Short mmCIF file of the C-alpha atoms (twelve columns), coordinates in Angstrom:
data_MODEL
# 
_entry.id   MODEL 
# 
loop_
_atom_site.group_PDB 
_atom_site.id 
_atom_site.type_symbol 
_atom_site.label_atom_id 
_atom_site.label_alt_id 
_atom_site.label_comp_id 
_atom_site.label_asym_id 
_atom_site.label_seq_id 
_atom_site.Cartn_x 
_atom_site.Cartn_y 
_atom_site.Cartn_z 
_atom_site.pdbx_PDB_model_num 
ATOM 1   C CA . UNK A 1   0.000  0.000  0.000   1 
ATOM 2   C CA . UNK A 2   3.018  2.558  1.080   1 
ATOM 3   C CA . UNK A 3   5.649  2.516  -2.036  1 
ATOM 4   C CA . UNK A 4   8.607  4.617  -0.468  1 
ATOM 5   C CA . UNK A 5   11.140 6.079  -3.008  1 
ATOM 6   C CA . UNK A 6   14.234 5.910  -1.740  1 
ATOM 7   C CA . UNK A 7   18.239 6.170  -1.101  1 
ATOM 8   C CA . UNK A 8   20.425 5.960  1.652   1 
ATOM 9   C CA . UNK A 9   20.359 9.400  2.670   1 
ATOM 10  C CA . UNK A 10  19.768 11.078 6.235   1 
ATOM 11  C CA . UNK A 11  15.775 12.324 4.617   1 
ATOM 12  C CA . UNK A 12  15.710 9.008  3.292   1 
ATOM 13  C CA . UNK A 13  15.720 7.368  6.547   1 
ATOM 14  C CA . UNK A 14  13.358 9.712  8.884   1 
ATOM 15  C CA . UNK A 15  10.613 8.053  6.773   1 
ATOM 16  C CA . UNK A 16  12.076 4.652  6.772   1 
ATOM 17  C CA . UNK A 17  11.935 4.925  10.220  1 
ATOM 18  C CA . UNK A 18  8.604  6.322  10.876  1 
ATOM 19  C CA . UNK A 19  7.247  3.233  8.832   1 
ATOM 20  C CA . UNK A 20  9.409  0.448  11.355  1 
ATOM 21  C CA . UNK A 21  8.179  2.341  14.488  1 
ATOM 22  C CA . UNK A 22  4.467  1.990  13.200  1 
ATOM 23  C CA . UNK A 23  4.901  -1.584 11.735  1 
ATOM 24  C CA . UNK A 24  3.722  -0.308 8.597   1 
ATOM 25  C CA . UNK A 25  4.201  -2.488 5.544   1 
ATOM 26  C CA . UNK A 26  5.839  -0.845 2.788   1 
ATOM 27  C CA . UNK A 27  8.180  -1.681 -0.364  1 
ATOM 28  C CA . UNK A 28  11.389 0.304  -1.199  1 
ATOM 29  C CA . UNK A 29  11.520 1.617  -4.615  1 
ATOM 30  C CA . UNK A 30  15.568 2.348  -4.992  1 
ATOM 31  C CA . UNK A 31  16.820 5.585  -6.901  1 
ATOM 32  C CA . UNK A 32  20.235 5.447  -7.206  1 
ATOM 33  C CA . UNK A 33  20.900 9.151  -6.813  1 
ATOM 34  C CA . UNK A 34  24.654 8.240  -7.667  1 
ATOM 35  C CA . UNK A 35  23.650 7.651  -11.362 1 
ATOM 36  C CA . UNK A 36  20.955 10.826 -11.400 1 
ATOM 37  C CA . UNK A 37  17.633 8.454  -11.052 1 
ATOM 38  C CA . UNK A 38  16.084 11.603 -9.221  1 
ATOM 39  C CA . UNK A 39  15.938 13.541 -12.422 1 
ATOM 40  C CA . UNK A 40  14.231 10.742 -14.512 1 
ATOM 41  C CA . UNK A 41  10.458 11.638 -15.613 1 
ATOM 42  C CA . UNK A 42  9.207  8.894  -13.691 1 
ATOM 43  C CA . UNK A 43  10.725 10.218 -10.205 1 
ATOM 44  C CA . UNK A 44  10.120 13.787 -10.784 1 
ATOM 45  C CA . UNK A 45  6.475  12.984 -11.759 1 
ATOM 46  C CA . UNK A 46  6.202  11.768 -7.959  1 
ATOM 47  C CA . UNK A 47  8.615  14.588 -6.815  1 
ATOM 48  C CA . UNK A 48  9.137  17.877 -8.757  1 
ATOM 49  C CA . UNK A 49  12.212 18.748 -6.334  1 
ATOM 50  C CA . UNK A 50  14.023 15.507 -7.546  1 
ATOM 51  C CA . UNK A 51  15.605 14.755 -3.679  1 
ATOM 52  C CA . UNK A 52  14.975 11.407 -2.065  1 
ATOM 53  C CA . UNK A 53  12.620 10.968 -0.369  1 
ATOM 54  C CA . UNK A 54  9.202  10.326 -2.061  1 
ATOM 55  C CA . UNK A 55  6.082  8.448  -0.773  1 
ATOM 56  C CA . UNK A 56  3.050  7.172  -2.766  1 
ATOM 57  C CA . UNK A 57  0.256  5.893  0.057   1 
ATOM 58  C CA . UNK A 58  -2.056 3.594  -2.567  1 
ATOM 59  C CA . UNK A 59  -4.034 2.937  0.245   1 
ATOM 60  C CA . UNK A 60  -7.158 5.013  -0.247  1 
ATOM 61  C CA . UNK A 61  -9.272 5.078  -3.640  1 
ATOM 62  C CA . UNK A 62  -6.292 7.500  -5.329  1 
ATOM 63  C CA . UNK A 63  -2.605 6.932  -5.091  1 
ATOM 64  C CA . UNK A 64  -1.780 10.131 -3.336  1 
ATOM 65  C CA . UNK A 65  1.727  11.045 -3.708  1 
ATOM 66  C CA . UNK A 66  3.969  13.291 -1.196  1 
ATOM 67  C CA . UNK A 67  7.608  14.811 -1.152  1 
ATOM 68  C CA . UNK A 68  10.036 16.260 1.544   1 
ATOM 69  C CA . UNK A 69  10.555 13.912 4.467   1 
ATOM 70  C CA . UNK A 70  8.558  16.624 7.456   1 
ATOM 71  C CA . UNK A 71  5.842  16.020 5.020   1 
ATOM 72  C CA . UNK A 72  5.673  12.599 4.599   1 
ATOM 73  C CA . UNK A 73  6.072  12.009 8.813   1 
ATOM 74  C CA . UNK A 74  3.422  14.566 8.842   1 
ATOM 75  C CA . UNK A 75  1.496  12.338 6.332   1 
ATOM 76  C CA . UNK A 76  1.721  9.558  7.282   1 
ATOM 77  C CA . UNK A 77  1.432  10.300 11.220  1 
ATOM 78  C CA . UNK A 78  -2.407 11.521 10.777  1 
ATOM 79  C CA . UNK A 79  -3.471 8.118  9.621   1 
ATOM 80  C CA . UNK A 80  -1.369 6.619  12.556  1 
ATOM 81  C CA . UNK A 81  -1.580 7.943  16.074  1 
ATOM 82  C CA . UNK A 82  1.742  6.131  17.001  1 
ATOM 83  C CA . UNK A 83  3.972  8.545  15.859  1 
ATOM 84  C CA . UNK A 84  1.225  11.567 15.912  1 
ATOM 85  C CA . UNK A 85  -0.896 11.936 18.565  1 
ATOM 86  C CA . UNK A 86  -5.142 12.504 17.562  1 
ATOM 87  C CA . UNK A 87  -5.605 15.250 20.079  1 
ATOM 88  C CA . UNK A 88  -5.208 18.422 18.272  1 
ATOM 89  C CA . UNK A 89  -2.347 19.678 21.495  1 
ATOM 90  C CA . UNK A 90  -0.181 16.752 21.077  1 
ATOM 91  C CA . UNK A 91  -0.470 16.694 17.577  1 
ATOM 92  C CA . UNK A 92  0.415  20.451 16.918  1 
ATOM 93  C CA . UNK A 93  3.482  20.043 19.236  1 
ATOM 94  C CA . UNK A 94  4.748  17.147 17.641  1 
ATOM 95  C CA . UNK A 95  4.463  19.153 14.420  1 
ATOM 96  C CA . UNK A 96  5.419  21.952 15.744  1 
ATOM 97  C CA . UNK A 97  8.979  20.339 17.045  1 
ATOM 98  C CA . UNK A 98  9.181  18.679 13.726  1 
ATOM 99  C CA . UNK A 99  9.446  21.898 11.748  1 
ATOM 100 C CA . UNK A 100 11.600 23.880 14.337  1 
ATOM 101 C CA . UNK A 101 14.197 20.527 13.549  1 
ATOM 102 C CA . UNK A 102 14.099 21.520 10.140  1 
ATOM 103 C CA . UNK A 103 13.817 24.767 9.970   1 
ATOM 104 C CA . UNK A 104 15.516 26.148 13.159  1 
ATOM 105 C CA . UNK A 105 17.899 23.426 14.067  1 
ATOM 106 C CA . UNK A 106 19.240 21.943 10.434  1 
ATOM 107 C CA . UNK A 107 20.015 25.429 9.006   1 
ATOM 108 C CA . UNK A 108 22.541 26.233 11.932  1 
ATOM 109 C CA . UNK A 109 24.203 22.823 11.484  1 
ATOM 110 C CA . UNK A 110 24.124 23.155 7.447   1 
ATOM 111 C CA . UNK A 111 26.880 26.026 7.290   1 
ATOM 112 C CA . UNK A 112 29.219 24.290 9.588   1 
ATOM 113 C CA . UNK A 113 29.061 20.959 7.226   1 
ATOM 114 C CA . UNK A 114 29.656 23.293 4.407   1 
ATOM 115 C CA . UNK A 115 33.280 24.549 5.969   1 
ATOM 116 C CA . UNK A 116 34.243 21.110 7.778   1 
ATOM 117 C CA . UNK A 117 33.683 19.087 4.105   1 
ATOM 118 C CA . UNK A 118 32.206 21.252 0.991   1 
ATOM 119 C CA . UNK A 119 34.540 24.170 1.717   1 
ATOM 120 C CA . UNK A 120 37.554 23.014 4.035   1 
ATOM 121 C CA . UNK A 121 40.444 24.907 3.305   1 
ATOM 122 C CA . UNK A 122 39.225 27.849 1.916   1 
ATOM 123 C CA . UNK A 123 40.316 30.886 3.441   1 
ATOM 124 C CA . UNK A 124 37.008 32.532 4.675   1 
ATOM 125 C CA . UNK A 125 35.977 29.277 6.435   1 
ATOM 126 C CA . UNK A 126 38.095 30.235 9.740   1 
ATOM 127 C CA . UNK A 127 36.931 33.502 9.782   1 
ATOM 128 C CA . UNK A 128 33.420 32.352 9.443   1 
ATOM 129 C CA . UNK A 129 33.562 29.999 12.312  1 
ATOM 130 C CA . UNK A 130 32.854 31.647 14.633  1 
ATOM 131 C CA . UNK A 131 29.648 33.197 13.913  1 
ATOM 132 C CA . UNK A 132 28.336 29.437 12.779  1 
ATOM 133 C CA . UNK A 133 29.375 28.263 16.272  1 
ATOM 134 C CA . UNK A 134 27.149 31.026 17.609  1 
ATOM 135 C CA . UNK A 135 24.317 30.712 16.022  1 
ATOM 136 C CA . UNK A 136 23.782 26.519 16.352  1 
ATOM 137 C CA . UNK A 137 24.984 27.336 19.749  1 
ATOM 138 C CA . UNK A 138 22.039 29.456 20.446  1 
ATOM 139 C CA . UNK A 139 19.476 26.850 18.723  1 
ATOM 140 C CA . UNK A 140 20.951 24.008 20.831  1 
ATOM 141 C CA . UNK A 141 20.210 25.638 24.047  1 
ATOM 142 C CA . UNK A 142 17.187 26.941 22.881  1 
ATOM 143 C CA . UNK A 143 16.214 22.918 22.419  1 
ATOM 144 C CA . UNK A 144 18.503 22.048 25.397  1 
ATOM 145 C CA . UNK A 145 15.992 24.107 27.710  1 
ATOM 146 C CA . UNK A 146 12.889 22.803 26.012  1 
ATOM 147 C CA . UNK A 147 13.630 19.283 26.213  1 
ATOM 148 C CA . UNK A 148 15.228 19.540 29.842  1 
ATOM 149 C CA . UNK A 149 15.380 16.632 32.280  1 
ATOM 150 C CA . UNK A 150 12.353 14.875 29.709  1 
ATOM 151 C CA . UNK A 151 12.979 11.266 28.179  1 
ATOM 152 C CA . UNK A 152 11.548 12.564 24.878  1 
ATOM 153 C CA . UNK A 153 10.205 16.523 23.764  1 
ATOM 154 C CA . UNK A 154 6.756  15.784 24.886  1 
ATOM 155 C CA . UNK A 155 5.073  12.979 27.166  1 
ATOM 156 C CA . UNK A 156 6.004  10.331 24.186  1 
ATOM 157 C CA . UNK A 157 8.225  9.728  21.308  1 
ATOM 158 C CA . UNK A 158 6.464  11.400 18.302  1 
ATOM 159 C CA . UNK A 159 7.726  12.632 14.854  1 
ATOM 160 C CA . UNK A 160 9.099  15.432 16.606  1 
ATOM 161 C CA . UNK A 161 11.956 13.647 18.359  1 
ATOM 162 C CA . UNK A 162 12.527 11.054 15.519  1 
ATOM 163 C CA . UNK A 163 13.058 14.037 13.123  1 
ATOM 164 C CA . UNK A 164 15.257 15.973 15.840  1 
ATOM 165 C CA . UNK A 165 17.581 13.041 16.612  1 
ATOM 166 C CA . UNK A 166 17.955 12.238 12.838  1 
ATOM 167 C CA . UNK A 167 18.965 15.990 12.179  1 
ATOM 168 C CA . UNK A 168 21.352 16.287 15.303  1 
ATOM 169 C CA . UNK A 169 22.978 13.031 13.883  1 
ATOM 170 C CA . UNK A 170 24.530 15.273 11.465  1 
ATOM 171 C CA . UNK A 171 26.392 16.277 14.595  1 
ATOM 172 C CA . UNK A 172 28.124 13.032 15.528  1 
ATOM 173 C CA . UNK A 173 32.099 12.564 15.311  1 
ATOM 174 C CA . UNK A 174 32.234 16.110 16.698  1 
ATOM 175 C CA . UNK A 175 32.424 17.860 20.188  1 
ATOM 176 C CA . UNK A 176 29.695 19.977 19.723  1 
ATOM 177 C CA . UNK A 177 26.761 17.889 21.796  1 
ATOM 178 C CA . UNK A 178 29.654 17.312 24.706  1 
ATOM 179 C CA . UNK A 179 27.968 20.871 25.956  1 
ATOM 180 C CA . UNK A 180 24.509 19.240 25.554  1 
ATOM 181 C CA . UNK A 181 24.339 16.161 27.455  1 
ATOM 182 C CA . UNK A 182 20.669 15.971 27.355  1 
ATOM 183 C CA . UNK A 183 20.512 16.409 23.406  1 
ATOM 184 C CA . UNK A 184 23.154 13.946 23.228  1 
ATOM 185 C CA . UNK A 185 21.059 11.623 25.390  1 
ATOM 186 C CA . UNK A 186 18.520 12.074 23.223  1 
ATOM 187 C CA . UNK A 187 20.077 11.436 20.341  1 
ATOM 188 C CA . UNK A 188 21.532 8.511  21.956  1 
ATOM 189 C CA . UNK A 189 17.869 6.662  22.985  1 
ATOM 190 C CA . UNK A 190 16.947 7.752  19.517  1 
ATOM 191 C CA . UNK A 191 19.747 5.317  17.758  1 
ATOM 192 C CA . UNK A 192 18.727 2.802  20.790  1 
ATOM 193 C CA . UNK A 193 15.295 2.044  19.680  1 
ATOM 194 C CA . UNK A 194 14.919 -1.191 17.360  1 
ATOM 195 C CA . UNK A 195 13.358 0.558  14.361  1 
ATOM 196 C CA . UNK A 196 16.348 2.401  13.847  1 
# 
């Protein structure tokens, strides 16, 4: 019923495991970004933005097709209270942390992958250092205080924490969760659950 286009990629597995921790059944359909499968007609009629991954749910009277991996956990979490909670409070926070992952917490982590791989050894990277470091620095507390002395960002493990812990794995082999030992807990009973 759930085809799941896919690739090993950090997007690629939020929704892979989304559909483990909800025992969904679901059949990978590979796209070998290494040889450009993303930009065939076939993909980009599923998903314009050619970027793994892509879902199509033939489980109601039309195959409905979604893109971008918040979507898809948002998708698929309203037709699965697992991952989502029904009452419109729990469900709103867990979207709520969801998005702030992606569009708080990712983009301060994004610049410092771009001067420790895309751009080591230019010049400007040392000089711009610095101001990176800030600004994750001031997300990660921000997320720090939120999630405090808490198991998980709410009373359960929802879509919020599984896309959190996915996008402060970008983080590991570095220092920068030593100052967070709660995030890096979290990150840590993330990878410990079996649908990982």
């Amino acid at each position: 019923m759930i085809d799941l286009y896919y690739w090993t990629t950090p997007n690629g597995h939020k929704v892979t495991m989304f559909l483990e921790e909800a025992g969904l059944e679901y059949t990978l359909k590979p796209v070998n970004i290494g040889k450009g499968d993303q930009f065939k007609p076939e993909f980009v009629a599923i998903n314009p933005n050619s970027k793994i991954p892509a879902l199509v749910d033939r489980s109601g009277p039309e195959p409905f097709r979604v893109f971008e991996s918040g979507a898809i956990l948002i998708h698929l979490g309203m037709q699965d209270e697992r991952l989502l909670p029904s009452d419109t409070t729990g469900r709103m926070r867990a979207i709520a942390w969801l998005i702030a992952s992606l569009n708080s917490v990712e983009p301060a982590i994004f610049p410092l992958l771009m001067i420790n791989l895309f751009n080591k050894g230019e010049p400007w990277t040392e000089e711009a250092r610095p101001k990176f470091m800030a600004r994750l620095d001031e997300r990660l507390t921000c997320v720090s205080n939120a999630l405090g002395d808490k198991e998980w960002l709410e009373d359960r493990f929802t879509i919020g924490d599984l896309m959190l812990v996915t996008v402060l794995r970008q983080l590991r082999g570095g220092r920068i969760l030593e100052k967070f030992p709660n995030l890096a807990a979290l990150v840590a009973r993330g990878e410990a659950r079996p649908a990982f």
